[in-house]
PDB file of C-alpha atoms and ligand atoms in Angstrom:
ATOM      1  CA  MET A   1     -24.076  -2.349 -23.623  1.00 53.00           C
ATOM      2  CA  GLU A   2     -27.210  -3.014 -21.619  1.00 59.00           C
ATOM      3  CA  ALA A   3     -28.965  -6.357 -22.007  1.00 71.00           C
ATOM      4  CA  LYS A   4     -32.175  -6.111 -23.989  1.00 79.00           C
ATOM      5  CA  PRO A   5     -35.252  -6.026 -21.742  1.00 81.00           C
ATOM      6  CA  ASP A   6     -38.400  -8.060 -22.162  1.00 82.00           C
ATOM      7  CA  CYS A   7     -41.428  -6.301 -23.591  1.00 84.00           C
ATOM      8  CA  PRO A   8     -43.266  -4.547 -20.715  1.00 79.00           C
ATOM      9  CA  LYS A   9     -46.564  -5.110 -22.476  1.00 81.00           C
ATOM     10  CA  CYS A  10     -46.575  -8.730 -23.652  1.00 85.00           C
ATOM     11  CA  HIS A  11     -43.456  -9.905 -21.789  1.00 82.00           C
ATOM     12  CA  ALA A  12     -41.956 -11.461 -24.900  1.00 83.00           C
ATOM     13  CA  SER A  13     -38.184 -11.421 -25.246  1.00 84.00           C
ATOM     14  CA  THR A  14     -38.460 -10.451 -28.925  1.00 87.00           C
ATOM     15  CA  VAL A  15     -37.356  -6.895 -28.334  1.00 89.00           C
ATOM     16  CA  TYR A  16     -34.921  -5.077 -30.581  1.00 90.00           C
ATOM     17  CA  ARG A  17     -33.221  -1.694 -30.429  1.00 90.00           C
ATOM     18  CA  SER A  18     -35.038   0.943 -32.430  1.00 88.00           C
ATOM     19  CA  GLY A  19     -33.058   4.183 -32.367  1.00 88.00           C
ATOM     20  CA  LYS A  20     -32.716   6.672 -29.567  1.00 85.00           C
ATOM     21  CA  ILE A  21     -35.004   9.324 -28.154  1.00 79.00           C
ATOM     22  CA  LEU A  22     -33.528  12.198 -26.120  1.00 77.00           C
ATOM     23  CA  GLY A  23     -30.419  10.130 -25.592  1.00 79.00           C
ATOM     24  CA  LYS A  24     -32.356   7.151 -24.300  1.00 81.00           C
ATOM     25  CA  GLN A  25     -32.358   3.807 -26.030  1.00 84.00           C
ATOM     26  CA  ARG A  26     -35.682   3.047 -27.615  1.00 88.00           C
ATOM     27  CA  TYR A  27     -36.889  -0.531 -27.968  1.00 89.00           C
ATOM     28  CA  ARG A  28     -39.556  -2.091 -30.087  1.00 91.00           C
ATOM     29  CA  CYS A  29     -41.260  -5.428 -29.507  1.00 91.00           C
ATOM     30  CA  LYS A  30     -41.380  -7.680 -32.549  1.00 93.00           C
ATOM     31  CA  ASN A  31     -44.254  -9.624 -31.041  1.00 90.00           C
ATOM     32  CA  CYS A  32     -46.795  -6.879 -30.273  1.00 91.00           C
ATOM     33  CA  GLY A  33     -45.234  -3.788 -31.846  1.00 91.00           C
ATOM     34  CA  PHE A  34     -45.048  -1.907 -28.557  1.00 89.00           C
ATOM     35  CA  GLN A  35     -42.352   0.795 -28.408  1.00 88.00           C
ATOM     36  CA  PHE A  36     -40.809   1.858 -25.154  1.00 85.00           C
ATOM     37  CA  THR A  37     -37.809   3.520 -23.576  1.00 82.00           C
ATOM     38  CA  ARG A  38     -38.538   2.604 -19.964  1.00 69.00           C
ATOM     39  CA  THR A  39     -36.673  -0.577 -19.131  1.00 60.00           C
ATOM     40  CA  THR A  40     -37.553  -0.868 -15.474  1.00 56.00           C
ATOM     41  CA  PRO A  41     -41.318  -1.362 -15.359  1.00 51.00           C
ATOM     42  CA  ARG A  42     -43.373  -0.140 -12.420  1.00 58.00           C
ATOM     43  CA  GLY A  43     -44.032  -2.948  -9.975  1.00 71.00           C
ATOM     44  CA  ARG A  44     -42.863  -6.466 -10.551  1.00 78.00           C
ATOM     45  CA  PRO A  45     -43.168  -8.116 -13.951  1.00 78.00           C
ATOM     46  CA  ALA A  46     -46.092 -10.482 -14.385  1.00 77.00           C
ATOM     47  CA  SER A  47     -43.639 -13.349 -14.773  1.00 78.00           C
ATOM     48  CA  GLU A  48     -42.266 -12.823 -11.277  1.00 83.00           C
ATOM     49  CA  LYS A  49     -45.733 -12.581  -9.787  1.00 84.00           C
ATOM     50  CA  ALA A  50     -46.862 -15.758 -11.541  1.00 82.00           C
ATOM     51  CA  LEU A  51     -43.780 -17.593 -10.350  1.00 84.00           C
ATOM     52  CA  ALA A  52     -44.417 -16.384  -6.796  1.00 86.00           C
ATOM     53  CA  VAL A  53     -47.995 -17.652  -7.000  1.00 83.00           C
ATOM     54  CA  THR A  54     -46.739 -20.983  -8.331  1.00 82.00           C
ATOM     55  CA  LEU A  55     -44.327 -21.352  -5.425  1.00 84.00           C
ATOM     56  CA  TYR A  56     -47.187 -20.584  -3.069  1.00 81.00           C
ATOM     57  CA  THR A  57     -49.364 -23.300  -4.597  1.00 77.00           C
ATOM     58  CA  MET A  58     -46.451 -25.694  -4.202  1.00 78.00           C
ATOM     59  CA  GLY A  59     -46.454 -25.084  -0.464  1.00 78.00           C
ATOM     60  CA  LEU A  60     -43.864 -22.381   0.138  1.00 82.00           C
ATOM     61  CA  SER A  61     -44.826 -19.899   2.847  1.00 85.00           C
ATOM     62  CA  LEU A  62     -45.591 -16.275   2.102  1.00 87.00           C
ATOM     63  CA  SER A  63     -42.576 -15.122   4.095  1.00 90.00           C
ATOM     64  CA  ALA A  64     -40.253 -17.526   2.263  1.00 90.00           C
ATOM     65  CA  ILE A  65     -41.504 -16.263  -1.096  1.00 89.00           C
ATOM     66  CA  ALA A  66     -41.226 -12.671   0.105  1.00 91.00           C
ATOM     67  CA  ARG A  67     -37.556 -13.281   0.871  1.00 90.00           C
ATOM     68  CA  ILE A  68     -36.902 -14.765  -2.567  1.00 88.00           C
ATOM     69  CA  PHE A  69     -38.470 -11.806  -4.377  1.00 87.00           C
ATOM     70  CA  HIS A  70     -37.323  -9.124  -1.926  1.00 87.00           C
ATOM     71  CA  VAL A  71     -40.834  -7.897  -1.209  1.00 88.00           C
ATOM     72  CA  SER A  72     -43.014  -7.934   1.892  1.00 89.00           C
ATOM     73  CA  PRO A  73     -45.225 -10.938   2.758  1.00 89.00           C
ATOM     74  CA  PRO A  74     -48.407  -8.821   2.349  1.00 89.00           C
ATOM     75  CA  ALA A  75     -47.248  -8.000  -1.192  1.00 88.00           C
ATOM     76  CA  VAL A  76     -46.984 -11.705  -1.989  1.00 88.00           C
ATOM     77  CA  LEU A  77     -50.411 -12.286  -0.467  1.00 86.00           C
ATOM     78  CA  ARG A  78     -51.781  -9.563  -2.729  1.00 86.00           C
ATOM     79  CA  TRP A  79     -50.286 -11.260  -5.812  1.00 85.00           C
ATOM     80  CA  VAL A  80     -51.832 -14.577  -4.787  1.00 81.00           C
ATOM     81  CA  ARG A  81     -55.238 -12.983  -4.171  1.00 80.00           C
ATOM     82  CA  ASN A  82     -55.182 -11.098  -7.455  1.00 78.00           C
ATOM     83  CA  PHE A  83     -54.303 -14.271  -9.284  1.00 76.00           C
ATOM     84  CA  ALA A  84     -56.979 -16.290  -7.513  1.00 71.00           C
ATOM     85  CA  GLU A  85     -59.628 -13.714  -8.355  1.00 69.00           C
ATOM     86  CA  ARG A  86     -58.638 -13.761 -12.009  1.00 67.00           C
ATOM     87  CA  VAL A  87     -58.545 -17.494 -12.642  1.00 61.00           C
ATOM     88  CA  TYR A  88     -60.015 -19.600  -9.920  1.00 51.00           C
ATOM     89  CA  GLU A  89     -63.584 -20.246 -10.815  1.00 52.00           C
ATOM     90  CA  LYS A  90     -64.041 -23.956 -10.445  1.00 50.00           C
ATOM     91  CA  PRO A  91     -66.406 -25.597 -12.906  1.00 49.00           C
ATOM     92  CA  GLU A  92     -68.760 -28.406 -11.991  1.00 50.00           C
ATOM     93  CA  PRO A  93     -66.968 -31.684 -11.315  1.00 51.00           C
ATOM     94  CA  GLY A  94     -67.050 -34.334 -14.005  1.00 52.00           C
ATOM     95  CA  GLU A  95     -66.651 -31.972 -16.917  1.00 49.00           C
ATOM     96  CA  ALA A  96     -64.217 -32.732 -19.713  1.00 54.00           C
ATOM     97  CA  ILE A  97     -60.773 -31.286 -19.349  1.00 53.00           C
ATOM     98  CA  ILE A  98     -58.218 -30.318 -21.947  1.00 57.00           C
ATOM     99  CA  ILE A  99     -54.571 -29.802 -21.234  1.00 56.00           C
ATOM    100  CA  GLU A 100     -52.552 -27.123 -22.951  1.00 55.00           C
ATOM    101  CA  LEU A 101     -48.883 -26.335 -22.760  1.00 55.00           C
ATOM    102  CA  ASP A 102     -47.678 -22.776 -23.067  1.00 53.00           C
ATOM    103  CA  GLU A 103     -44.209 -21.455 -23.101  1.00 49.00           C
ATOM    104  CA  MET A 104     -43.846 -18.943 -20.340  1.00 47.00           C
ATOM    105  CA  TRP A 105     -40.826 -16.814 -19.836  1.00 43.00           C
ATOM    106  CA  HIS A 106     -37.228 -17.587 -19.297  1.00 39.00           C
ATOM    107  CA  PHE A 107     -37.450 -16.023 -15.885  1.00 42.00           C
ATOM    108  CA  LEU A 108     -33.969 -17.169 -15.070  1.00 42.00           C
ATOM    109  CA  LYS A 109     -31.772 -15.314 -17.516  1.00 46.00           C
ATOM    110  CA  SER A 110     -30.489 -18.427 -19.226  1.00 46.00           C
ATOM    111  CA  LYS A 111     -32.504 -19.676 -22.186  1.00 49.00           C
ATOM    112  CA  LYS A 112     -31.922 -23.195 -20.954  1.00 53.00           C
ATOM    113  CA  ASN A 113     -34.169 -22.506 -17.990  1.00 51.00           C
ATOM    114  CA  LYS A 114     -37.390 -21.778 -19.792  1.00 55.00           C
ATOM    115  CA  LEU A 115     -40.529 -22.043 -17.738  1.00 58.00           C
ATOM    116  CA  TRP A 116     -43.546 -23.729 -19.190  1.00 62.00           C
ATOM    117  CA  ILE A 117     -47.066 -23.607 -17.944  1.00 64.00           C
ATOM    118  CA  TRP A 118     -49.412 -26.554 -18.270  1.00 67.00           C
ATOM    119  CA  LYS A 119     -53.001 -25.446 -18.241  1.00 69.00           C
ATOM    120  CA  ALA A 120     -56.111 -27.520 -17.732  1.00 70.00           C
ATOM    121  CA  TYR A 121     -59.263 -26.160 -19.302  1.00 68.00           C
ATOM    122  CA  CYS A 122     -62.822 -27.297 -19.093  1.00 65.00           C
ATOM    123  CA  ARG A 123     -63.688 -28.298 -22.654  1.00 64.00           C
ATOM    124  CA  ASP A 124     -67.248 -27.052 -22.496  1.00 67.00           C
ATOM    125  CA  THR A 125     -66.755 -23.635 -20.964  1.00 68.00           C
ATOM    126  CA  GLY A 126     -63.138 -22.935 -21.850  1.00 67.00           C
ATOM    127  CA  GLN A 127     -62.570 -22.088 -18.208  1.00 69.00           C
ATOM    128  CA  LEU A 128     -59.119 -22.498 -16.729  1.00 69.00           C
ATOM    129  CA  ILE A 129     -59.410 -25.103 -13.996  1.00 65.00           C
ATOM    130  CA  ASP A 130     -55.895 -25.580 -12.846  1.00 68.00           C
ATOM    131  CA  TRP A 131     -52.353 -24.930 -13.915  1.00 66.00           C
ATOM    132  CA  GLU A 132     -48.874 -26.054 -13.147  1.00 65.00           C
ATOM    133  CA  CYS A 133     -45.678 -24.246 -13.878  1.00 63.00           C
ATOM    134  CA  GLY A 134     -42.337 -25.905 -14.419  1.00 62.00           C
ATOM    135  CA  GLY A 135     -40.224 -27.729 -16.943  1.00 60.00           C
ATOM    136  CA  ARG A 136     -41.512 -29.136 -20.203  1.00 60.00           C
ATOM    137  CA  ASP A 137     -41.507 -32.601 -18.783  1.00 64.00           C
ATOM    138  CA  GLN A 138     -43.584 -35.435 -17.466  1.00 66.00           C
ATOM    139  CA  ALA A 139     -43.006 -34.484 -13.822  1.00 69.00           C
ATOM    140  CA  THR A 140     -44.741 -31.141 -14.245  1.00 65.00           C
ATOM    141  CA  LEU A 141     -47.653 -32.663 -16.134  1.00 68.00           C
ATOM    142  CA  HIS A 142     -47.863 -35.390 -13.530  1.00 70.00           C
ATOM    143  CA  ARG A 143     -48.199 -32.864 -10.711  1.00 71.00           C
ATOM    144  CA  LEU A 144     -51.091 -31.222 -12.517  1.00 67.00           C
ATOM    145  CA  MET A 145     -52.801 -34.539 -13.286  1.00 70.00           C
ATOM    146  CA  GLU A 146     -52.517 -35.669  -9.677  1.00 74.00           C
ATOM    147  CA  ARG A 147     -54.211 -32.513  -8.490  1.00 70.00           C
ATOM    148  CA  LEU A 148     -56.961 -32.781 -11.095  1.00 67.00           C
ATOM    149  CA  LYS A 149     -57.783 -36.346 -10.053  1.00 68.00           C
ATOM    150  CA  LYS A 150     -58.844 -35.135  -6.637  1.00 63.00           C
TER     151      LYS A 150
HETATM  152 ZN1   ZN B 201     -44.577  -7.021 -26.832  1.00 75.85          ZN
END
């Protein structure tokens, strides 16, 4: 039997089998209620793109990332640009910052390898200032804090 896919809409792994339609397995997401039969989403999942962007911010080259994800370097560049346009609006320096920890996705199939994202928000505007992806540990938080100090 096929492994259960992640929800194509909210990317949660809380998907369960919900009957069959025209011989195809139907799934339903417990988290957002989305029903789907397609298990191979168009394009790459958001989790892969976010991980690619994270690797880029950590200093990996576009061509190295492209090799990891089996896409072309311009595709990786597009992911990075799209991400930058969505989140990078730097607030004025000296504003208060709050740190939040979100569970991301277990990108690597094993549940032991969960990815967490640490996010730094400006307290006044709620704007995302910076983020760091990695383990739920001090090292990841430290990387983010070091960057914020600058
Ligand atoms: Zn969902």
